[in-house]
Amino acid sequence: MSGLRSNTLNLTINGCDARVDGGVSEPLADILREQLGLTGTKIGCRTGECGACTILIDGKPVVSCLIPAASAEGHNIQTIEQLSLQDDFQRLVKAMIETGGVQCGFCTPGIMVTLWAWLQDRTLFGGDIGSALKNNLCRCTGYQSIIAAVEKVIAAEGGAQG
């Protein structure tokens, strides 16, 4: 049966090599949560509409429920778990708490990953934070407190963008 792809994947997740078993077309979100215990990546809609499963692949935010795990081989995958260990990221966490950008918390990991990516590259989504959040559904906050948190981080950096 030559030519068939192995069900073993070699992924780089949060700076570590991970060898995982599963269907090569299995959603990356499922691999992260079920095989690797990275439950900060939430599963919401499974259709790419809510953004709860947002992770970074090569620094860009993607909804991991739509990414076949095999397509992530050879790429750098970052989840909320790794980002949360970074001091710079903690400024965003603090700002989200201070502005009330966190309520029920289900959407928060995906939103935080998206915001972090945007703060690292403000040309993403046309440079507009509101546009960045268009792929993240939040039913609790109304987004103004989330945007206020980002503006607070930018102000603390002394940046003029927002």
PDB file of N, CA and C in Angstrom, residues 9-63:
ATOM      1  N   LEU A   9       1.398  12.382  12.552  1.00  0.00           N
ATOM      2  CA  LEU A   9       1.758  13.736  12.143  1.00  0.00           C
ATOM      3  C   LEU A   9       2.849  14.270  13.054  1.00  0.00           C
ATOM      4  N   ASN A  10       3.748  15.042  12.476  1.00  0.00           N
ATOM      5  CA  ASN A  10       4.791  15.715  13.242  1.00  0.00           C
ATOM      6  C   ASN A  10       4.495  17.206  13.194  1.00  0.00           C
ATOM      7  N   LEU A  11       4.088  17.747  14.315  1.00  0.00           N
ATOM      8  CA  LEU A  11       3.685  19.140  14.395  1.00  0.00           C
ATOM      9  C   LEU A  11       4.601  19.907  15.339  1.00  0.00           C
ATOM     10  N   THR A  12       4.753  21.195  15.093  1.00  0.00           N
ATOM     11  CA  THR A  12       5.482  22.071  15.999  1.00  0.00           C
ATOM     12  C   THR A  12       4.455  22.955  16.685  1.00  0.00           C
ATOM     13  N   ILE A  13       4.226  22.669  17.955  1.00  0.00           N
ATOM     14  CA  ILE A  13       3.183  23.352  18.711  1.00  0.00           C
ATOM     15  C   ILE A  13       3.800  23.996  19.942  1.00  0.00           C
ATOM     16  N   ASN A  14       3.618  25.306  20.035  1.00  0.00           N
ATOM     17  CA  ASN A  14       4.128  26.072  21.168  1.00  0.00           C
ATOM     18  C   ASN A  14       5.628  25.860  21.371  1.00  0.00           C
ATOM     19  N   GLY A  15       6.342  25.774  20.257  1.00  0.00           N
ATOM     20  CA  GLY A  15       7.790  25.652  20.296  1.00  0.00           C
ATOM     21  C   GLY A  15       8.316  24.257  20.541  1.00  0.00           C
ATOM     22  N   CYS A  16       7.430  23.286  20.631  1.00  0.00           N
ATOM     23  CA  CYS A  16       7.837  21.904  20.879  1.00  0.00           C
ATOM     24  C   CYS A  16       7.381  21.005  19.738  1.00  0.00           C
ATOM     25  N   ASP A  17       8.172  19.970  19.487  1.00  0.00           N
ATOM     26  CA  ASP A  17       7.768  18.994  18.484  1.00  0.00           C
ATOM     27  C   ASP A  17       6.776  18.036  19.117  1.00  0.00           C
ATOM     28  N   ALA A  18       5.715  17.767  18.392  1.00  0.00           N
ATOM     29  CA  ALA A  18       4.691  16.845  18.869  1.00  0.00           C
ATOM     30  C   ALA A  18       4.407  15.826  17.778  1.00  0.00           C
ATOM     31  N   ARG A  19       4.412  14.593  18.159  1.00  0.00           N
ATOM     32  CA  ARG A  19       4.073  13.497  17.246  1.00  0.00           C
ATOM     33  C   ARG A  19       2.694  13.020  17.662  1.00  0.00           C
ATOM     34  N   VAL A  20       1.735  13.160  16.760  1.00  0.00           N
ATOM     35  CA  VAL A  20       0.358  12.823  17.099  1.00  0.00           C
ATOM     36  C   VAL A  20      -0.202  11.828  16.093  1.00  0.00           C
ATOM     37  N   ASP A  21      -1.122  11.031  16.557  1.00  0.00           N
ATOM     38  CA  ASP A  21      -1.798  10.065  15.713  1.00  0.00           C
ATOM     39  C   ASP A  21      -3.212  10.536  15.446  1.00  0.00           C
ATOM     40  N   GLY A  22      -3.666  10.269  14.267  1.00  0.00           N
ATOM     41  CA  GLY A  22      -5.038  10.627  13.939  1.00  0.00           C
ATOM     42  C   GLY A  22      -5.211  10.731  12.448  1.00  0.00           C
ATOM     43  N   GLY A  23      -6.433  10.876  12.058  1.00  0.00           N
ATOM     44  CA  GLY A  23      -6.712  11.057  10.648  1.00  0.00           C
ATOM     45  C   GLY A  23      -6.079  12.341  10.161  1.00  0.00           C
ATOM     46  N   VAL A  24      -5.451  12.291   9.014  1.00  0.00           N
ATOM     47  CA  VAL A  24      -4.758  13.471   8.505  1.00  0.00           C
ATOM     48  C   VAL A  24      -5.727  14.600   8.192  1.00  0.00           C
ATOM     49  N   SER A  25      -6.996  14.269   8.035  1.00  0.00           N
ATOM     50  CA  SER A  25      -7.988  15.311   7.763  1.00  0.00           C
ATOM     51  C   SER A  25      -8.728  15.746   9.028  1.00  0.00           C
ATOM     52  N   GLU A  26      -8.341  15.187  10.170  1.00  0.00           N
ATOM     53  CA  GLU A  26      -8.970  15.571  11.436  1.00  0.00           C
ATOM     54  C   GLU A  26      -8.693  17.050  11.710  1.00  0.00           C
ATOM     55  N   PRO A  27      -9.694  17.799  12.178  1.00  0.00           N
ATOM     56  CA  PRO A  27      -9.454  19.221  12.459  1.00  0.00           C
ATOM     57  C   PRO A  27      -8.336  19.421  13.484  1.00  0.00           C
ATOM     58  N   LEU A  28      -7.494  20.395  13.210  1.00  0.00           N
ATOM     59  CA  LEU A  28      -6.394  20.692  14.120  1.00  0.00           C
ATOM     60  C   LEU A  28      -6.912  21.003  15.524  1.00  0.00           C
ATOM     61  N   ALA A  29      -8.060  21.657  15.628  1.00  0.00           N
ATOM     62  CA  ALA A  29      -8.642  21.969  16.940  1.00  0.00           C
ATOM     63  C   ALA A  29      -8.832  20.703  17.769  1.00  0.00           C
ATOM     64  N   ASP A  30      -9.277  19.630  17.131  1.00  0.00           N
ATOM     65  CA  ASP A  30      -9.495  18.379  17.855  1.00  0.00           C
ATOM     66  C   ASP A  30      -8.180  17.764  18.322  1.00  0.00           C
ATOM     67  N   ILE A  31      -7.168  17.811  17.476  1.00  0.00           N
ATOM     68  CA  ILE A  31      -5.843  17.299  17.858  1.00  0.00           C
ATOM     69  C   ILE A  31      -5.324  18.077  19.069  1.00  0.00           C
ATOM     70  N   LEU A  32      -5.419  19.407  18.993  1.00  0.00           N
ATOM     71  CA  LEU A  32      -4.920  20.248  20.086  1.00  0.00           C
ATOM     72  C   LEU A  32      -5.617  19.916  21.396  1.00  0.00           C
ATOM     73  N   ARG A  33      -6.920  19.831  21.373  1.00  0.00           N
ATOM     74  CA  ARG A  33      -7.692  19.623  22.593  1.00  0.00           C
ATOM     75  C   ARG A  33      -7.622  18.178  23.094  1.00  0.00           C
ATOM     76  N   GLU A  34      -7.909  17.232  22.205  1.00  0.00           N
ATOM     77  CA  GLU A  34      -8.092  15.844  22.634  1.00  0.00           C
ATOM     78  C   GLU A  34      -6.796  15.075  22.801  1.00  0.00           C
ATOM     79  N   GLN A  35      -5.830  15.302  21.929  1.00  0.00           N
ATOM     80  CA  GLN A  35      -4.577  14.548  22.038  1.00  0.00           C
ATOM     81  C   GLN A  35      -3.516  15.272  22.842  1.00  0.00           C
ATOM     82  N   LEU A  36      -3.521  16.597  22.780  1.00  0.00           N
ATOM     83  CA  LEU A  36      -2.451  17.348  23.433  1.00  0.00           C
ATOM     84  C   LEU A  36      -2.897  18.082  24.689  1.00  0.00           C
ATOM     85  N   GLY A  37      -4.191  18.048  24.990  1.00  0.00           N
ATOM     86  CA  GLY A  37      -4.698  18.656  26.221  1.00  0.00           C
ATOM     87  C   GLY A  37      -4.639  20.173  26.232  1.00  0.00           C
ATOM     88  N   LEU A  38      -4.557  20.792  25.064  1.00  0.00           N
ATOM     89  CA  LEU A  38      -4.504  22.257  24.974  1.00  0.00           C
ATOM     90  C   LEU A  38      -5.929  22.779  24.847  1.00  0.00           C
ATOM     91  N   THR A  39      -6.624  22.763  25.975  1.00  0.00           N
ATOM     92  CA  THR A  39      -8.058  23.060  25.986  1.00  0.00           C
ATOM     93  C   THR A  39      -8.386  24.548  25.987  1.00  0.00           C
ATOM     94  N   GLY A  40      -7.371  25.395  25.941  1.00  0.00           N
ATOM     95  CA  GLY A  40      -7.631  26.822  25.779  1.00  0.00           C
ATOM     96  C   GLY A  40      -8.219  27.113  24.409  1.00  0.00           C
ATOM     97  N   THR A  41      -7.936  26.246  23.460  1.00  0.00           N
ATOM     98  CA  THR A  41      -8.536  26.345  22.127  1.00  0.00           C
ATOM     99  C   THR A  41      -9.945  25.780  22.248  1.00  0.00           C
ATOM    100  N   LYS A  42     -10.923  26.650  22.176  1.00  0.00           N
ATOM    101  CA  LYS A  42     -12.320  26.246  22.374  1.00  0.00           C
ATOM    102  C   LYS A  42     -12.940  25.784  21.065  1.00  0.00           C
ATOM    103  N   ILE A  43     -13.933  24.933  21.182  1.00  0.00           N
ATOM    104  CA  ILE A  43     -14.709  24.493  20.028  1.00  0.00           C
ATOM    105  C   ILE A  43     -16.088  25.109  20.162  1.00  0.00           C
ATOM    106  N   GLY A  44     -16.456  25.910  19.186  1.00  0.00           N
ATOM    107  CA  GLY A  44     -17.772  26.541  19.190  1.00  0.00           C
ATOM    108  C   GLY A  44     -18.626  25.993  18.076  1.00  0.00           C
ATOM    109  N   CYS A  45     -18.512  26.604  16.921  1.00  0.00           N
ATOM    110  CA  CYS A  45     -19.416  26.316  15.809  1.00  0.00           C
ATOM    111  C   CYS A  45     -18.958  25.193  14.885  1.00  0.00           C
ATOM    112  N   ARG A  46     -17.668  24.954  14.813  1.00  0.00           N
ATOM    113  CA  ARG A  46     -17.062  24.000  13.870  1.00  0.00           C
ATOM    114  C   ARG A  46     -17.265  24.386  12.401  1.00  0.00           C
ATOM    115  N   THR A  47     -17.630  25.640  12.157  1.00  0.00           N
ATOM    116  CA  THR A  47     -17.816  26.102  10.778  1.00  0.00           C
ATOM    117  C   THR A  47     -16.966  27.334  10.477  1.00  0.00           C
ATOM    118  N   GLY A  48     -16.096  27.735  11.393  1.00  0.00           N
ATOM    119  CA  GLY A  48     -15.233  28.883  11.169  1.00  0.00           C
ATOM    120  C   GLY A  48     -15.908  30.222  11.374  1.00  0.00           C
ATOM    121  N   GLU A  49     -17.087  30.230  11.969  1.00  0.00           N
ATOM    122  CA  GLU A  49     -17.856  31.459  12.129  1.00  0.00           C
ATOM    123  C   GLU A  49     -17.634  32.169  13.465  1.00  0.00           C
ATOM    124  N   CYS A  50     -17.294  31.427  14.522  1.00  0.00           N
ATOM    125  CA  CYS A  50     -17.278  32.045  15.858  1.00  0.00           C
ATOM    126  C   CYS A  50     -15.894  32.483  16.321  1.00  0.00           C
ATOM    127  N   GLY A  51     -14.833  31.871  15.819  1.00  0.00           N
ATOM    128  CA  GLY A  51     -13.477  32.262  16.201  1.00  0.00           C
ATOM    129  C   GLY A  51     -12.993  31.740  17.536  1.00  0.00           C
ATOM    130  N   ALA A  52     -13.798  30.941  18.228  1.00  0.00           N
ATOM    131  CA  ALA A  52     -13.392  30.437  19.543  1.00  0.00           C
ATOM    132  C   ALA A  52     -12.146  29.560  19.466  1.00  0.00           C
ATOM    133  N   CYS A  53     -11.910  28.947  18.316  1.00  0.00           N
ATOM    134  CA  CYS A  53     -10.780  28.032  18.159  1.00  0.00           C
ATOM    135  C   CYS A  53      -9.565  28.700  17.513  1.00  0.00           C
ATOM    136  N   THR A  54      -9.527  30.026  17.509  1.00  0.00           N
ATOM    137  CA  THR A  54      -8.435  30.733  16.840  1.00  0.00           C
ATOM    138  C   THR A  54      -7.090  30.435  17.498  1.00  0.00           C
ATOM    139  N   ILE A  55      -6.130  30.113  16.656  1.00  0.00           N
ATOM    140  CA  ILE A  55      -4.740  29.888  17.049  1.00  0.00           C
ATOM    141  C   ILE A  55      -3.878  30.674  16.069  1.00  0.00           C
ATOM    142  N   LEU A  56      -2.582  30.653  16.276  1.00  0.00           N
ATOM    143  CA  LEU A  56      -1.668  31.264  15.313  1.00  0.00           C
ATOM    144  C   LEU A  56      -0.926  30.167  14.560  1.00  0.00           C
ATOM    145  N   ILE A  57      -0.880  30.310  13.253  1.00  0.00           N
ATOM    146  CA  ILE A  57      -0.023  29.468  12.426  1.00  0.00           C
ATOM    147  C   ILE A  57       0.917  30.415  11.705  1.00  0.00           C
ATOM    148  N   ASP A  58       2.193  30.245  11.991  1.00  0.00           N
ATOM    149  CA  ASP A  58       3.225  31.142  11.454  1.00  0.00           C
ATOM    150  C   ASP A  58       2.884  32.599  11.744  1.00  0.00           C
ATOM    151  N   GLY A  59       2.348  32.844  12.942  1.00  0.00           N
ATOM    152  CA  GLY A  59       2.061  34.200  13.400  1.00  0.00           C
ATOM    153  C   GLY A  59       0.751  34.796  12.926  1.00  0.00           C
ATOM    154  N   LYS A  60       0.003  34.060  12.116  1.00  0.00           N
ATOM    155  CA  LYS A  60      -1.260  34.580  11.587  1.00  0.00           C
ATOM    156  C   LYS A  60      -2.431  33.857  12.250  1.00  0.00           C
ATOM    157  N   PRO A  61      -3.484  34.597  12.618  1.00  0.00           N
ATOM    158  CA  PRO A  61      -4.638  33.951  13.252  1.00  0.00           C
ATOM    159  C   PRO A  61      -5.441  33.133  12.250  1.00  0.00           C
ATOM    160  N   VAL A  62      -5.775  31.903  12.653  1.00  0.00           N
ATOM    161  CA  VAL A  62      -6.600  31.011  11.844  1.00  0.00           C
ATOM    162  C   VAL A  62      -7.582  30.280  12.755  1.00  0.00           C
ATOM    163  N   VAL A  63      -8.716  29.913  12.194  1.00  0.00           N
ATOM    164  CA  VAL A  63      -9.671  29.098  12.959  1.00  0.00           C
ATOM    165  C   VAL A  63      -9.284  27.636  12.776  1.00  0.00           C
TER     166      VAL A  63
END
